[in-house]
CSV table of N, CA, C and O in Angstrom, one decimal:
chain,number,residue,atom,x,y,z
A,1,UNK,N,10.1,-17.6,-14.2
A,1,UNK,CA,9.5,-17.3,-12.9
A,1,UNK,C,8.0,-17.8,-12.9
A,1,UNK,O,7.7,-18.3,-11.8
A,2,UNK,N,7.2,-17.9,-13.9
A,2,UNK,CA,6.0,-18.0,-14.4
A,2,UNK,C,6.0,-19.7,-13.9
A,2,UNK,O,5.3,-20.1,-13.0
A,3,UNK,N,6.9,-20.7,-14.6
A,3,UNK,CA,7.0,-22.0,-14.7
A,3,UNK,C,7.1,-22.2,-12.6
A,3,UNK,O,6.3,-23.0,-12.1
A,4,UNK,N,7.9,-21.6,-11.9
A,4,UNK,CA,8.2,-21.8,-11.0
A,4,UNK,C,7.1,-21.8,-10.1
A,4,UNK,O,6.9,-22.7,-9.2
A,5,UNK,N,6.2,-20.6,-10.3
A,5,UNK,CA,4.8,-20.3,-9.5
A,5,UNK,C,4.1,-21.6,-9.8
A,5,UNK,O,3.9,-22.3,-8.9
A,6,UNK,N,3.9,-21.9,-11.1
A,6,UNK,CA,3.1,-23.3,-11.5
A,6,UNK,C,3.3,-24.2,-10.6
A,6,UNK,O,2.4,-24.6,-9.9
A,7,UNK,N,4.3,-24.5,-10.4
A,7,UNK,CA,4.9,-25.6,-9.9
A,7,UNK,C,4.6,-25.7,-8.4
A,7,UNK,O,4.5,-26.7,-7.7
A,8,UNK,N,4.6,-24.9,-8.3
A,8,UNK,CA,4.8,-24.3,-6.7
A,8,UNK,C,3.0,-24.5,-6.2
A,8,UNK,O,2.6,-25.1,-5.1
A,9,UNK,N,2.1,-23.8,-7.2
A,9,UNK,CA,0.9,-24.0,-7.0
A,9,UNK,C,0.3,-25.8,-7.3
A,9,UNK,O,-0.7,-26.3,-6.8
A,10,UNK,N,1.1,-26.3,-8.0
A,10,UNK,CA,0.7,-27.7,-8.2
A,10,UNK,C,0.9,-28.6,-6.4
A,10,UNK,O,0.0,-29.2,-5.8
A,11,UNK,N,2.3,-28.3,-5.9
A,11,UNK,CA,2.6,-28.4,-4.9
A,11,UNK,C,1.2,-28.4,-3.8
A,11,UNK,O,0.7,-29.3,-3.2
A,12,UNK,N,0.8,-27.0,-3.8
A,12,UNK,CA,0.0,-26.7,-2.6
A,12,UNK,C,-1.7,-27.2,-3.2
A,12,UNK,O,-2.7,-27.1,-2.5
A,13,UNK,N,-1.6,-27.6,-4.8
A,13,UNK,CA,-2.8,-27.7,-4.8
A,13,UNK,C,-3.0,-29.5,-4.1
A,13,UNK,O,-4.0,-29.9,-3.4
A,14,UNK,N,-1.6,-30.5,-4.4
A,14,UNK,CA,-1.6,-31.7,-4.1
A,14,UNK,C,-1.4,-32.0,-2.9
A,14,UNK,O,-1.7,-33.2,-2.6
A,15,UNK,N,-0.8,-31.0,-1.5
A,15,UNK,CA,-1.1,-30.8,-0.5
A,15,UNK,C,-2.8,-30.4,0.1
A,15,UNK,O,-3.1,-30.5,1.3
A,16,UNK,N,-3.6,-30.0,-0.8
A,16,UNK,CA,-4.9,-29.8,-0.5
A,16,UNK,C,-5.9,-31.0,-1.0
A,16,UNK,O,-7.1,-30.8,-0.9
A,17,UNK,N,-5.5,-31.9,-1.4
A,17,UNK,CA,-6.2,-33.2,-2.2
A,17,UNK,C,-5.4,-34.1,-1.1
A,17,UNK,O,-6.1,-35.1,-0.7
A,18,UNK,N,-4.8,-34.1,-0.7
A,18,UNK,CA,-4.1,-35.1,0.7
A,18,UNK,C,-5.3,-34.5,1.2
A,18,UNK,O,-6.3,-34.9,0.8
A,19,UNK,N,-5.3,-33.6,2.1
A,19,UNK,CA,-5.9,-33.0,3.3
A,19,UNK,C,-7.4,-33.4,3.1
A,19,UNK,O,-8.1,-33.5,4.1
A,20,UNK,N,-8.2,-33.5,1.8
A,20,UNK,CA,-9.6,-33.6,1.5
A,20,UNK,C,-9.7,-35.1,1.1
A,20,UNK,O,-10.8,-35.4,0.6
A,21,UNK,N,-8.6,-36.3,1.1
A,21,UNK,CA,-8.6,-37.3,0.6
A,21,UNK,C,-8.8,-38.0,-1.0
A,21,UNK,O,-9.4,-39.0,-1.5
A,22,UNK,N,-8.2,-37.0,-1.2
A,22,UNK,CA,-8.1,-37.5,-2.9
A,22,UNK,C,-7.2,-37.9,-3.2
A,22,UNK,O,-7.2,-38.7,-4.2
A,23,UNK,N,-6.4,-37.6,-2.7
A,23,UNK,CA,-4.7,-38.6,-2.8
A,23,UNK,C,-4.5,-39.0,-1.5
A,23,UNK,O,-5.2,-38.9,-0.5
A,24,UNK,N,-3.0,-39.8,-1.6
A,24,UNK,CA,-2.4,-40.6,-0.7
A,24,UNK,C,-1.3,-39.7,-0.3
A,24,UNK,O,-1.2,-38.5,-0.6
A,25,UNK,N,-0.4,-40.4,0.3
A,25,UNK,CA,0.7,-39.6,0.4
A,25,UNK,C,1.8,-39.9,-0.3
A,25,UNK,O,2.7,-39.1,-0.3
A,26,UNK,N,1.9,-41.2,-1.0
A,26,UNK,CA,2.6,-41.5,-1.6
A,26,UNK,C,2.3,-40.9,-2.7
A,26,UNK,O,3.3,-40.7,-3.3
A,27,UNK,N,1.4,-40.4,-3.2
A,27,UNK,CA,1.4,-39.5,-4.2
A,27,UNK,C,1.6,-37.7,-4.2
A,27,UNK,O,2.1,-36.9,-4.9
A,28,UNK,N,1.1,-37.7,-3.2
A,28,UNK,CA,1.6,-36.3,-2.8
A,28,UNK,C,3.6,-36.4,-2.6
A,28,UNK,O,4.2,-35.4,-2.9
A,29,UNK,N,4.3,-37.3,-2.2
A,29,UNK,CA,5.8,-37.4,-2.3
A,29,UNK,C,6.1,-37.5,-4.1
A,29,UNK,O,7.2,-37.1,-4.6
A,30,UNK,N,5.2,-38.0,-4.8
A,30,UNK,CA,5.7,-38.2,-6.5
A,30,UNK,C,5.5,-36.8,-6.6
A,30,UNK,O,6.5,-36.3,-7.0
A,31,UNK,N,4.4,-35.9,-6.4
A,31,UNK,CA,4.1,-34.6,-6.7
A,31,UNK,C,5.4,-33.5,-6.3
A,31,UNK,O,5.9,-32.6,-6.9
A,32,UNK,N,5.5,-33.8,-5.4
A,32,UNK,CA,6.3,-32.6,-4.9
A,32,UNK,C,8.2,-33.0,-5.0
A,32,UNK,O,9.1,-32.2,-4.8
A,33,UNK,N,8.2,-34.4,-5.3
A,33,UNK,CA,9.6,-34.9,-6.1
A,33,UNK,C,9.9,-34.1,-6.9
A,33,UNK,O,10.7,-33.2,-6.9
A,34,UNK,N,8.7,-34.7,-8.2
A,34,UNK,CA,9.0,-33.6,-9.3
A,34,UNK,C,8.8,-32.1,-9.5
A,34,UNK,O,9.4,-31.3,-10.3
A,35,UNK,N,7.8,-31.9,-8.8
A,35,UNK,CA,8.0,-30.1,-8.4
A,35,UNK,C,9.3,-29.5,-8.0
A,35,UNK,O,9.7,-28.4,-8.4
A,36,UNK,N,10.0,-30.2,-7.3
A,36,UNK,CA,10.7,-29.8,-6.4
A,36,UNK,C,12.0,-29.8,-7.8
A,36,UNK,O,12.7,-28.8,-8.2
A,37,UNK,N,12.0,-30.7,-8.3
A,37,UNK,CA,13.2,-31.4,-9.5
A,37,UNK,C,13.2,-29.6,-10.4
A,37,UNK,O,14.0,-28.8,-10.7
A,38,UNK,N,11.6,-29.9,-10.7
A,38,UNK,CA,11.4,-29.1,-12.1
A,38,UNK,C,11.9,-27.5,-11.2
A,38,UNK,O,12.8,-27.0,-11.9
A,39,UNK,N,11.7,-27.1,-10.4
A,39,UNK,CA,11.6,-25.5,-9.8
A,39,UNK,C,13.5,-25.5,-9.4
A,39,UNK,O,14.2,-24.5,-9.6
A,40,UNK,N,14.0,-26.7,-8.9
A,40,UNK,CA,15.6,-26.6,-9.4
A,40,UNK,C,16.2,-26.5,-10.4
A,40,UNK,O,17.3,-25.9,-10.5
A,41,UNK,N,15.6,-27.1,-11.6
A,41,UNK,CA,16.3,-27.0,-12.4
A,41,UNK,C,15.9,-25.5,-13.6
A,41,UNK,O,16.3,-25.2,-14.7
A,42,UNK,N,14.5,-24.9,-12.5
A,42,UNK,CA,14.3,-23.6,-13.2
A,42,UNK,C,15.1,-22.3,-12.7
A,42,UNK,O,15.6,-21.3,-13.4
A,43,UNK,N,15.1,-22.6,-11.6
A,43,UNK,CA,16.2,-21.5,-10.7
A,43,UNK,C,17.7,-21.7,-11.2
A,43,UNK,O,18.4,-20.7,-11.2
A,44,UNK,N,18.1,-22.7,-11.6
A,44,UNK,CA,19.9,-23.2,-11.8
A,44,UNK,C,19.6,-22.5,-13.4
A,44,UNK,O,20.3,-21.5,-13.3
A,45,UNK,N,19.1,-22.6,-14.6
A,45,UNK,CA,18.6,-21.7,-15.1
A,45,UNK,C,18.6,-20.2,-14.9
A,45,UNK,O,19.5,-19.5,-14.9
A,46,UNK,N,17.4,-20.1,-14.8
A,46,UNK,CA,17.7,-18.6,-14.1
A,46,UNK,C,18.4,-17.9,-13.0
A,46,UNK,O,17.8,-17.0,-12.4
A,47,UNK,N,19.7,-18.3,-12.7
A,47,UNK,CA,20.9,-18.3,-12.1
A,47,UNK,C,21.6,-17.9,-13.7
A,47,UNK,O,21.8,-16.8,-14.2
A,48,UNK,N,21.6,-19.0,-13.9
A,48,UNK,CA,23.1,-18.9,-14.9
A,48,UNK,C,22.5,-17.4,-16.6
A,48,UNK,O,23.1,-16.8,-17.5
A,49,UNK,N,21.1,-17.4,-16.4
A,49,UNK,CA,20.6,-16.2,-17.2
A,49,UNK,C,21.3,-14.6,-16.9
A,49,UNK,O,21.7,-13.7,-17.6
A,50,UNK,N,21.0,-14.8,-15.6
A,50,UNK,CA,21.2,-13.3,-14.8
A,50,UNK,C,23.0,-13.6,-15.0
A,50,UNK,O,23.5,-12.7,-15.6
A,51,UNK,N,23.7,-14.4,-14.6
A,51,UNK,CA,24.9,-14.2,-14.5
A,51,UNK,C,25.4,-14.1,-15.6
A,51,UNK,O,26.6,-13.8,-15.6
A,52,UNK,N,24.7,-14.4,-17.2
A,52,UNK,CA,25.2,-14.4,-18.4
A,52,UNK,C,24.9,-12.7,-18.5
A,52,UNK,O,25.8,-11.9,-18.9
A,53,UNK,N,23.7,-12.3,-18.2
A,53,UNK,CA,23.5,-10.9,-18.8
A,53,UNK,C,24.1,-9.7,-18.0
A,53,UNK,O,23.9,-8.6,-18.5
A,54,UNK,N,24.9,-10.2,-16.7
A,54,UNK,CA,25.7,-9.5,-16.4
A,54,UNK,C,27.2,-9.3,-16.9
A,54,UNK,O,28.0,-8.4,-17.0
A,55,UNK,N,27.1,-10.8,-17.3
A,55,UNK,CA,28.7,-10.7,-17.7
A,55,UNK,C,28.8,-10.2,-19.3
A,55,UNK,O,29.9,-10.2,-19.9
A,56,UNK,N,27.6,-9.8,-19.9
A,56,UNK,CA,27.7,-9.3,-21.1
A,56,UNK,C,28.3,-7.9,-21.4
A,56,UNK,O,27.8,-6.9,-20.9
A,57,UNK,N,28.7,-8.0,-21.7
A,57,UNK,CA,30.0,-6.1,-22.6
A,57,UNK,C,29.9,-5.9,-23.1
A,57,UNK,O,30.4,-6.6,-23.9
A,58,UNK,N,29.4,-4.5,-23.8
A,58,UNK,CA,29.3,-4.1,-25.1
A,58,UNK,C,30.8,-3.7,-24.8
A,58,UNK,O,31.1,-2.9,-23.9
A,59,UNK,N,31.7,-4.2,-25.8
A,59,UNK,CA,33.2,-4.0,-26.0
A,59,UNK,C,33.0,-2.4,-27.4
A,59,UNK,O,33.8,-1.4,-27.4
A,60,UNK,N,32.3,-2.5,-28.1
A,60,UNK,CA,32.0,-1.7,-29.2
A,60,UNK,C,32.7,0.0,-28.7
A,60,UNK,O,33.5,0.5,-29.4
A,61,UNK,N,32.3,0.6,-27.5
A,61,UNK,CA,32.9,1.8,-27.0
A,61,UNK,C,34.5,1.7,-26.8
A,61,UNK,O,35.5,2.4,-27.1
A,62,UNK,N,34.5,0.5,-26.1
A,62,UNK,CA,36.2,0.1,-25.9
A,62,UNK,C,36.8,0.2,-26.7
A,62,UNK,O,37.6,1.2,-26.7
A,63,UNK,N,36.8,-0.7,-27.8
A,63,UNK,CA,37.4,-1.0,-29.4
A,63,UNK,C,37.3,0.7,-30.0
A,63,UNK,O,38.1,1.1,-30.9
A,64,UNK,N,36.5,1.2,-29.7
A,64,UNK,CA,36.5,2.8,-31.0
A,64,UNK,C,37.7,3.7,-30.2
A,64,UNK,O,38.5,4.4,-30.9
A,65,UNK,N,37.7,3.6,-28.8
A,65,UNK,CA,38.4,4.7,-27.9
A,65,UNK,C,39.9,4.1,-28.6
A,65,UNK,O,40.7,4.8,-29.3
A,66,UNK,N,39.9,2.5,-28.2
A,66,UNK,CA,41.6,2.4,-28.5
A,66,UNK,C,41.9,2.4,-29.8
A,66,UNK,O,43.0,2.2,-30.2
A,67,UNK,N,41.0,2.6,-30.6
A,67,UNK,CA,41.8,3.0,-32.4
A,67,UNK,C,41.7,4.1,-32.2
A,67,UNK,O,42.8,4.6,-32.4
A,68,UNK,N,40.7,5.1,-31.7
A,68,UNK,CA,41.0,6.5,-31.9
A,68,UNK,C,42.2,6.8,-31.0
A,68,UNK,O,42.8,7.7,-31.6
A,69,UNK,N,42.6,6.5,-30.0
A,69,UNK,CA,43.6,6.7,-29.5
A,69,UNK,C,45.2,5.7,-29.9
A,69,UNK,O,46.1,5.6,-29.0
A,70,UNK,N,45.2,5.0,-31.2
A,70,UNK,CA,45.8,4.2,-31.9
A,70,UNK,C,46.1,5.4,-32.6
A,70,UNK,O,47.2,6.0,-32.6
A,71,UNK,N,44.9,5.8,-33.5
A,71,UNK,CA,45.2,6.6,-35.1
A,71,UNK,C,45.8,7.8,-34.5
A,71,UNK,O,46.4,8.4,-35.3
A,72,UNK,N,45.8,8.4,-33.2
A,72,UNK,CA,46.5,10.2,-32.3
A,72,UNK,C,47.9,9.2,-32.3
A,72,UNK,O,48.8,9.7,-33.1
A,73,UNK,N,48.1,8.4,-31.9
A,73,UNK,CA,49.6,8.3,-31.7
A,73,UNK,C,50.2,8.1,-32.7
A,73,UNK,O,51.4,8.4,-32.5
A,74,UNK,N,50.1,7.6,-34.0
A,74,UNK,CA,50.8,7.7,-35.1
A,74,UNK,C,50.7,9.3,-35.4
A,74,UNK,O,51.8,9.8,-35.2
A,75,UNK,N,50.1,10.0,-35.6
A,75,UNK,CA,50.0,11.4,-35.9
A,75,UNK,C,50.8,12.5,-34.8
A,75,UNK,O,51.0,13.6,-35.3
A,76,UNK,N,51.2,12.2,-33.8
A,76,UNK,CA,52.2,12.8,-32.6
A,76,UNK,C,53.3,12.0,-33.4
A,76,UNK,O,54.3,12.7,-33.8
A,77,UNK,N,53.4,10.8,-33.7
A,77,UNK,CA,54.7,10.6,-34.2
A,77,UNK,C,55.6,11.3,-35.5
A,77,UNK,O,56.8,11.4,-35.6
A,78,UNK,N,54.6,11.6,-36.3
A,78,UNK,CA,55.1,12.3,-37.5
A,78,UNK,C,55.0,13.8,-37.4
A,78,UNK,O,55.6,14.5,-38.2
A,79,UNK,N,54.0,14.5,-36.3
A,79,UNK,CA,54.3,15.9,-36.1
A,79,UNK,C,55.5,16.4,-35.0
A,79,UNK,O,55.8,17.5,-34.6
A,80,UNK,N,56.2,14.9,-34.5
A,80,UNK,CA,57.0,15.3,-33.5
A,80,UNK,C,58.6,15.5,-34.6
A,80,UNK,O,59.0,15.3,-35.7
A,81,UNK,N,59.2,16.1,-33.5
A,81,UNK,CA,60.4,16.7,-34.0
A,81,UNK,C,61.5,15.3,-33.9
A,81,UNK,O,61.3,14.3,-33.2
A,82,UNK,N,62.6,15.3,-34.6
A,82,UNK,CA,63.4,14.1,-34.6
A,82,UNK,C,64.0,13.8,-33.3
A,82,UNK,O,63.9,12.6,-33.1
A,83,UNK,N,64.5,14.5,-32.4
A,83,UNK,CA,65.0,14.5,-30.9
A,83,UNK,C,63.2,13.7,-30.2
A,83,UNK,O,63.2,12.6,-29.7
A,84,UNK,N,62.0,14.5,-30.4
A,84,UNK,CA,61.0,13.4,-29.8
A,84,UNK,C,61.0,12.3,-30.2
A,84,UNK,O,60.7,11.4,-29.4
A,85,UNK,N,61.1,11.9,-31.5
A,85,UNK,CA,61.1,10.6,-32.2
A,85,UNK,C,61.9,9.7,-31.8
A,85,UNK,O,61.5,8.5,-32.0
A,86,UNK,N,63.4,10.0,-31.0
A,86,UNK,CA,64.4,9.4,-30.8
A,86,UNK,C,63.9,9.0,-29.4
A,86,UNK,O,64.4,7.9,-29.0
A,87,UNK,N,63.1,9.6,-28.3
A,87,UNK,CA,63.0,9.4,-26.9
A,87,UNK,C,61.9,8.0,-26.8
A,87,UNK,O,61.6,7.5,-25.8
């Protein structure tokens, strides 16, 4: 986010050197090209950050529930009676 404000401030600072004649405008278009490039390819970035740390899972609770509920069903099977064993 930090990189993007930069950029953004480079933008308006090379919009204020046009206006006081320190640049051209053909230079103010190379300025705000690559601003523009750099702050897309920081947002497509932080896009795909937030969608990674969303899609992260701690599976760790998952996996303990279905063995603990793995190791109960073998144990119902040997305290069950032969008629349950058979169903």
């Amino acid at each position: 986010m930090k990189e993007i404000e930069n950029l953004n401030k480079k933008m308006r600072k090379a919009q204020e050197r046009l206006s006081n004649g320190f640049i051209d405008g053909s230079d103010l278009k190379i300025i705000k090209l690559e601003s523009e490039t750099g702050i897309k390819k920081l947002e497509d970035k932080l896009a795909d950050a937030l969608i990674a740390k969303k899609s992260n899972v701690n599976i760790e609770p998952i996996a303990r529930q279905a063995i603990e509920r793995l190791s109960r069903t073998d144990n119902k099977h040997y305290q069950s009676s032969t008629y349950q064993k058979k169903s």
